[in-house]
mmCIF file with all atom_site columns, C-alpha atoms in Angstrom:
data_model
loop_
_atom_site.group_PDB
_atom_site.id
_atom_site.type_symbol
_atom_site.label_atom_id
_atom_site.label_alt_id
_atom_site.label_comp_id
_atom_site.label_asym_id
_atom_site.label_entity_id
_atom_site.label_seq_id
_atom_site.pdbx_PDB_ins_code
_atom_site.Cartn_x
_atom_site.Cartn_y
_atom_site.Cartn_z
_atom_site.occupancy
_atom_site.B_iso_or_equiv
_atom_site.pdbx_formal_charge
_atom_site.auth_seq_id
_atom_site.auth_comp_id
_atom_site.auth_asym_id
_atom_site.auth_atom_id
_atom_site.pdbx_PDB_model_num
ATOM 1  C CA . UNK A 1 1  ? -50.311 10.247  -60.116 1.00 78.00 ? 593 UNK A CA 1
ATOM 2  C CA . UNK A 1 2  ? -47.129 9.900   -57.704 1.00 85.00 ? 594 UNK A CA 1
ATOM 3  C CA . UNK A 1 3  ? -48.601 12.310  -55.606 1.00 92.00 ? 595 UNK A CA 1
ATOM 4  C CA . UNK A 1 4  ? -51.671 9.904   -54.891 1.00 92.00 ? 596 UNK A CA 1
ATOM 5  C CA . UNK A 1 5  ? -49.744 7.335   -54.954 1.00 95.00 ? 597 UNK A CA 1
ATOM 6  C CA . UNK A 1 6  ? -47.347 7.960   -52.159 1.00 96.00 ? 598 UNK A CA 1
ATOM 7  C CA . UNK A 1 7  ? -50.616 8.989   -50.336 1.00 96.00 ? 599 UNK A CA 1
ATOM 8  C CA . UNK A 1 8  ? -51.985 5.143   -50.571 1.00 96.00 ? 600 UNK A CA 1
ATOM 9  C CA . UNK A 1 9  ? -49.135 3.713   -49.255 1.00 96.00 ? 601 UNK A CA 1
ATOM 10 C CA . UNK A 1 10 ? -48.632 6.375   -46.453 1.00 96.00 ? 602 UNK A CA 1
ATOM 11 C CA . UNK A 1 11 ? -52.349 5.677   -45.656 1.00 96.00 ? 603 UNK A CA 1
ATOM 12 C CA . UNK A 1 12 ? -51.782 1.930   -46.008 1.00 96.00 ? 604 UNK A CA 1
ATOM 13 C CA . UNK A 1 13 ? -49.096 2.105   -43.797 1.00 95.00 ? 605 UNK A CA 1
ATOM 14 C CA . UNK A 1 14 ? -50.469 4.373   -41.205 1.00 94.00 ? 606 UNK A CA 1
ATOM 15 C CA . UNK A 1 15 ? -53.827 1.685   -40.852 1.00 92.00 ? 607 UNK A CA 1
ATOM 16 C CA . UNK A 1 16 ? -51.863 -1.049  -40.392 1.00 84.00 ? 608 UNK A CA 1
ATOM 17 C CA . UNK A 1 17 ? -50.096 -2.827  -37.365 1.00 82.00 ? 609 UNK A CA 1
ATOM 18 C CA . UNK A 1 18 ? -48.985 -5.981  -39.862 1.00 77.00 ? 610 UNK A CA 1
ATOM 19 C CA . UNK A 1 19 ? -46.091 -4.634  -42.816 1.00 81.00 ? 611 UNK A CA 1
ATOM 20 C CA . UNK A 1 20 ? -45.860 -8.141  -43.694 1.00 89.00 ? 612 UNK A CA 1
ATOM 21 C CA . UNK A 1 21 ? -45.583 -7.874  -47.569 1.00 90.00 ? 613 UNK A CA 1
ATOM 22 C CA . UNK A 1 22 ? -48.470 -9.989  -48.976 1.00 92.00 ? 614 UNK A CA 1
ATOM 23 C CA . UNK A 1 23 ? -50.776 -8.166  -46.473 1.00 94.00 ? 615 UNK A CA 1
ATOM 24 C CA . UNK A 1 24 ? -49.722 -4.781  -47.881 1.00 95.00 ? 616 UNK A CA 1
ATOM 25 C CA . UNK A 1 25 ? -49.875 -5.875  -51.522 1.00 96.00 ? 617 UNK A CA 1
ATOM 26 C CA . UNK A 1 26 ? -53.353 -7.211  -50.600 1.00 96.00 ? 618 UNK A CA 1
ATOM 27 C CA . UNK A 1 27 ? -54.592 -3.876  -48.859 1.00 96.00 ? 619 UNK A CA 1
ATOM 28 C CA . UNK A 1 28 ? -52.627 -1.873  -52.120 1.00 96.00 ? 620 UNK A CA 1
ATOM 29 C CA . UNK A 1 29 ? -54.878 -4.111  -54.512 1.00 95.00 ? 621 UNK A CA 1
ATOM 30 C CA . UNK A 1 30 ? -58.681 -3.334  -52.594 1.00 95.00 ? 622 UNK A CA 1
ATOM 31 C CA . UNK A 1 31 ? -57.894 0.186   -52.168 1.00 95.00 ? 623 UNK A CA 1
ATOM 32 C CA . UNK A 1 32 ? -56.899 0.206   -56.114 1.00 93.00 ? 624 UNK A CA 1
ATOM 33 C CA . UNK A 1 33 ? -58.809 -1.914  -57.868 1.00 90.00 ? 625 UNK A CA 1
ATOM 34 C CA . UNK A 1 34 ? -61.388 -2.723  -55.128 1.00 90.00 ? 626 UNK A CA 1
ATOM 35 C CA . UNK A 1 35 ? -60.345 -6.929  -56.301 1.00 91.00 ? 627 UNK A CA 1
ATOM 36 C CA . UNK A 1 36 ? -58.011 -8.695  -54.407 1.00 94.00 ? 628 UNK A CA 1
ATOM 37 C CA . UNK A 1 37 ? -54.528 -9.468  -56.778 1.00 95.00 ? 629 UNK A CA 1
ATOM 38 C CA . UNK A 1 38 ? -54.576 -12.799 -58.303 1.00 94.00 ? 630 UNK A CA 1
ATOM 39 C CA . UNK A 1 39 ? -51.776 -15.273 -57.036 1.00 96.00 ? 631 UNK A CA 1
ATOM 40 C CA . UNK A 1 40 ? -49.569 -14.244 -60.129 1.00 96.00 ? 632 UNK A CA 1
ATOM 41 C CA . UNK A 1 41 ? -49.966 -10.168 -59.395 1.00 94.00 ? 633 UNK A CA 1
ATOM 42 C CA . UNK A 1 42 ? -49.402 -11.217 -55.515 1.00 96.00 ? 634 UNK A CA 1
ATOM 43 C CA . UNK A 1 43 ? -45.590 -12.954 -56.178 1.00 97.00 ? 635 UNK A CA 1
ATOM 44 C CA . UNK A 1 44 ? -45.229 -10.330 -58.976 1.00 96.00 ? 636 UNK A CA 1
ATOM 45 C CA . UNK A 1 45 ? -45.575 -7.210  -56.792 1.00 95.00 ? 637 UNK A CA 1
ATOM 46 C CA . UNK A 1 46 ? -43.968 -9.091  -53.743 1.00 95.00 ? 638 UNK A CA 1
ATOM 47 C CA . UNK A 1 47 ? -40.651 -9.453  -56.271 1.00 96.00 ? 639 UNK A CA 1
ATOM 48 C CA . UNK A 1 48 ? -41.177 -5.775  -57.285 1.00 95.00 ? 640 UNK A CA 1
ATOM 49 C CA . UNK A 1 49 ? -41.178 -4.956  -53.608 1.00 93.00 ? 641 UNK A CA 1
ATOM 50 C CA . UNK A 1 50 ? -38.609 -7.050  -52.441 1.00 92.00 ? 642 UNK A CA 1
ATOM 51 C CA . UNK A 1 51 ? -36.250 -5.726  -55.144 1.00 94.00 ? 643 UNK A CA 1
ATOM 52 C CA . UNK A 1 52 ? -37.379 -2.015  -54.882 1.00 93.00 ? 644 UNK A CA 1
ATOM 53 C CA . UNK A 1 53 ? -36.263 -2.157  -51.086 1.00 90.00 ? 645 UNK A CA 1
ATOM 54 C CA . UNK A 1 54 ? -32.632 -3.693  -51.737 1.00 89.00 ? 646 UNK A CA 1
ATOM 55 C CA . UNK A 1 55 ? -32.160 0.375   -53.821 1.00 89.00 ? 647 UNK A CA 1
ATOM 56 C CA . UNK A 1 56 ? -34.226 2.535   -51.004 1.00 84.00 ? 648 UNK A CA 1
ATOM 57 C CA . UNK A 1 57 ? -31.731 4.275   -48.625 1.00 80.00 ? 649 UNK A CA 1
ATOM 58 C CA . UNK A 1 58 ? -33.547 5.685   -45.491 1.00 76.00 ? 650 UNK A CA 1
ATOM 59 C CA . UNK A 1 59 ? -35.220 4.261   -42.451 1.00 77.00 ? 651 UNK A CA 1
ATOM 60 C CA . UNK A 1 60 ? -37.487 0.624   -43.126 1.00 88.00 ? 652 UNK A CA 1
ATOM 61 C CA . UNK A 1 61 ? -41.005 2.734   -43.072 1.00 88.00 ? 653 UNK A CA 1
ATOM 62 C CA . UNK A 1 62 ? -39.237 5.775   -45.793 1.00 90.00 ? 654 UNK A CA 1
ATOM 63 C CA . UNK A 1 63 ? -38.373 3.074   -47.579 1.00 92.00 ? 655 UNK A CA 1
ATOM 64 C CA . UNK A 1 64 ? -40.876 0.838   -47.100 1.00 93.00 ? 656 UNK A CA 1
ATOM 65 C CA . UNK A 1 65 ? -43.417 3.829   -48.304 1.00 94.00 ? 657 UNK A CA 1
ATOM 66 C CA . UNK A 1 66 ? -41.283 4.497   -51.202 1.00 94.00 ? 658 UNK A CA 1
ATOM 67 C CA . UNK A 1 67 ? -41.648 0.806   -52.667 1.00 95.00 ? 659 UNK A CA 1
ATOM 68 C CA . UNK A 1 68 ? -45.106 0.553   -51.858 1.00 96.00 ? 660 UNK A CA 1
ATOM 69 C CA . UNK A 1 69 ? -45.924 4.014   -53.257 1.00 97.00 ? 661 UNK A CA 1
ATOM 70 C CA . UNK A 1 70 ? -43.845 3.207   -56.600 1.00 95.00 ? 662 UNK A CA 1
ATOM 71 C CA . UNK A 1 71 ? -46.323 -0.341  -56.771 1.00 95.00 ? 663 UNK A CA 1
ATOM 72 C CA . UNK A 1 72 ? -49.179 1.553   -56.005 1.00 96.00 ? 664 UNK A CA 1
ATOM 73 C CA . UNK A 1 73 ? -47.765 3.899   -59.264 1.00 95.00 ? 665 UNK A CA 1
ATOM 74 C CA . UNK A 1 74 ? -47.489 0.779   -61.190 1.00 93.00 ? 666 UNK A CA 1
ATOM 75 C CA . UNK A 1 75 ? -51.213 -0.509  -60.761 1.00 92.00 ? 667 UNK A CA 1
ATOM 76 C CA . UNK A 1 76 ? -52.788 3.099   -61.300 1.00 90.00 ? 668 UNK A CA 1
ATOM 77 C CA . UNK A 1 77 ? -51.049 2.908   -64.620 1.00 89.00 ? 669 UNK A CA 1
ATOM 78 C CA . UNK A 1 78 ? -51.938 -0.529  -65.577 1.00 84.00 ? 670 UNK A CA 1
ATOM 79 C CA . UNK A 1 79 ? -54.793 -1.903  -67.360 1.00 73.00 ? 671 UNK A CA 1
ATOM 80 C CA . UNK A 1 80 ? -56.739 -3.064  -64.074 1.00 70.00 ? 672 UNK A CA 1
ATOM 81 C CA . UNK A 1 81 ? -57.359 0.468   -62.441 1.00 64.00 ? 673 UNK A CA 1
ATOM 82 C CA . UNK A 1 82 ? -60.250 1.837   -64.048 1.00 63.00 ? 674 UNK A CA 1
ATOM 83 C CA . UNK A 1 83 ? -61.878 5.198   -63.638 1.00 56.00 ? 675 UNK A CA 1
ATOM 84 C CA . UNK A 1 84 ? -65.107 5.752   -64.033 1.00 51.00 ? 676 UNK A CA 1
ATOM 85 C CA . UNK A 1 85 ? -67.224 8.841   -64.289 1.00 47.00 ? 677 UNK A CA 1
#
């Protein structure tokens, strides 16, 4: 599951010009759960983010990835990602 998840945010990041942090979260949510996040999940995982950066050493995209991918980790494991057969 890491392993897909670090390839949504590299992809994320690689399609987009804008790394402003709601517009990631946003992109992170439709490519997950297809939904965009509610305003409660969008302040959640832009605290998540936010405090996930202050411990990533490495260049602003490595780390930048690195949060994102370990959000992205977070909603594949939670209750709103759904797979279906």
């Amino acid at each position: 599951v890491m392993h897909a998840a670090k390839g949504i945010a590299r992809s994320i990041l690689d399609e987009s010009n804008d790394h402003h942090r709601q517009q990631l979260i946003h992109r992170l949510y439709w490519r997950i759960v297809q939904l965009p996040p509610t305003e409660e999940e969008s302040r959640l995982a832009g605290l998540f983010l936010e405090k996930s950066l202050e411990k990533m050493p490495g260049s602003d995209r490595e780390s930048l990835e690195s949060a994102l991918a370990l959000a992205a980790h977070a909603l594949l494991a939670s209750s709103r990602f759904q797979y279906l057969d």
